[in-house]
Protein backbone atom coordinates (compact mmCIF):
# COMPACT_ATOMS: atom_id res chain seq x y z
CA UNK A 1 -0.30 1.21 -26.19
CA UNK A 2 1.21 4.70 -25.38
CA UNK A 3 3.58 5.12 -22.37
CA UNK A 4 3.01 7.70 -20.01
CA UNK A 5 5.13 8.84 -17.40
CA UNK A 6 4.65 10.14 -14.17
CA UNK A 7 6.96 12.02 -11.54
CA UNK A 8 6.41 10.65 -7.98
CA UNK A 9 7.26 11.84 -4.77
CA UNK A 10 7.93 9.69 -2.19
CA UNK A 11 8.15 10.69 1.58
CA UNK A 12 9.95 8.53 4.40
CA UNK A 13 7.68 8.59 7.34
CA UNK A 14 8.73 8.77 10.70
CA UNK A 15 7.28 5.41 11.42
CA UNK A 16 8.36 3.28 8.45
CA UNK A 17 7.22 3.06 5.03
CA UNK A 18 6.86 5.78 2.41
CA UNK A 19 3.91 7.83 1.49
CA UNK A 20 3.85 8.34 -2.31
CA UNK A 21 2.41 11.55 -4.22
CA UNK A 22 1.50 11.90 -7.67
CA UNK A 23 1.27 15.61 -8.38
CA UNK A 24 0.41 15.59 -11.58
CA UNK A 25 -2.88 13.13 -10.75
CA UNK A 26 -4.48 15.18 -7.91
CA UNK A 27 -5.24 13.12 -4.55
CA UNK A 28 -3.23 10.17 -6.13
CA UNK A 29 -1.46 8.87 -3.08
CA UNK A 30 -0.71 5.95 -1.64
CA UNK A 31 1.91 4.23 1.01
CA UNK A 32 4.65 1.53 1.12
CA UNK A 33 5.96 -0.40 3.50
CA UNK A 34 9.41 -0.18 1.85
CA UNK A 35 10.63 1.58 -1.05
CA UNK A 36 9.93 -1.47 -3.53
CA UNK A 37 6.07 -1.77 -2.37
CA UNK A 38 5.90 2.12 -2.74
CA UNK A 39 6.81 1.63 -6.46
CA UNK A 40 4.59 -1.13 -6.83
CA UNK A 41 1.49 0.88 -5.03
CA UNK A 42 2.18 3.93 -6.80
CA UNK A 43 2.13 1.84 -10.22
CA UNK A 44 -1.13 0.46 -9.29
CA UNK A 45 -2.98 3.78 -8.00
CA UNK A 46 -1.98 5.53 -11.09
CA UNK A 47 -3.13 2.90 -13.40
CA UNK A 48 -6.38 2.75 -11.26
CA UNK A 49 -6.16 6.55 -11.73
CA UNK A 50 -6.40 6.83 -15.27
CA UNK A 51 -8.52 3.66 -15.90
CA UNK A 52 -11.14 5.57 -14.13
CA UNK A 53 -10.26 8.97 -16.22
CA UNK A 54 -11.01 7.26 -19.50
CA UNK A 55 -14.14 5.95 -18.09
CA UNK A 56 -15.16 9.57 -17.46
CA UNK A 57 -13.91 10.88 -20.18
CA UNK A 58 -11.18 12.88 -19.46
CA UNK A 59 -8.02 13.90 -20.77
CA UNK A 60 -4.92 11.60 -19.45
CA UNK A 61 -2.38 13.83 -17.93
CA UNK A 62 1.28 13.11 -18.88
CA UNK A 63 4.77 14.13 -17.42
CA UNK A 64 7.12 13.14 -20.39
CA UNK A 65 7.72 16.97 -20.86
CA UNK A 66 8.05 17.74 -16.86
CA UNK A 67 11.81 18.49 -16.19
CA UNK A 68 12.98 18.73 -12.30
CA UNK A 69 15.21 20.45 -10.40
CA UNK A 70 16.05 20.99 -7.40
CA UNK A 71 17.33 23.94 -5.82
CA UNK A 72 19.35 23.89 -2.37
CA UNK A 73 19.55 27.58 -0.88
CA UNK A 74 21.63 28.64 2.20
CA UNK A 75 19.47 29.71 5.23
C-alpha cells in the first residue's frame, strides 16, 4: 500500500465547526463539528475521493512534494 499525503485547509466558521478543503482534490470538502471530527471527515472524503478516481481511471494526485509557506505582509 503506498501512502499519500494530502495538505488540508481547515476554516473555523463563525458558527462552530470547521469546513475542510482539499486543494489538491478539487470540490473535496467537507465539515467538522470540532477539529478532531474535521480530521476524521477529511480522512474519509479523501479516501472516498480517490476510491472513486481509481474506479475511473484516473491518476491519484499526491502532495508529498507540496512545500508551504506562509507569508505575513504589512498593510
Amino acid at each position: 500500500m503506498n501512502t499519500l499525503t494530502y495538505r488540508i485547509l481547515l476554516n473555523e466558521e463563525p458558527e462552530g465547526g470547521f469546513t475542510v478543503i482539499v486543494p489538491s482534490l478539487p470540490g473535496c470538502i467537507t465539515y467538522g463539528e470540532d477539529l478532531q471530527n474535521a480530521m476524521d471527515m477529511a480522512k474519509e472524503a479523501i479516501e472516498g475521493y480517490i476510491e472513486v478516481l481509481k474506479e475511473q481511471g484516473e491518476p491519484i494526485p499526491d502532495d508529498s512534494k507540496t512545500f508551504e509557506y506562509s507569508l505575513t505582509l504589512a498593510d
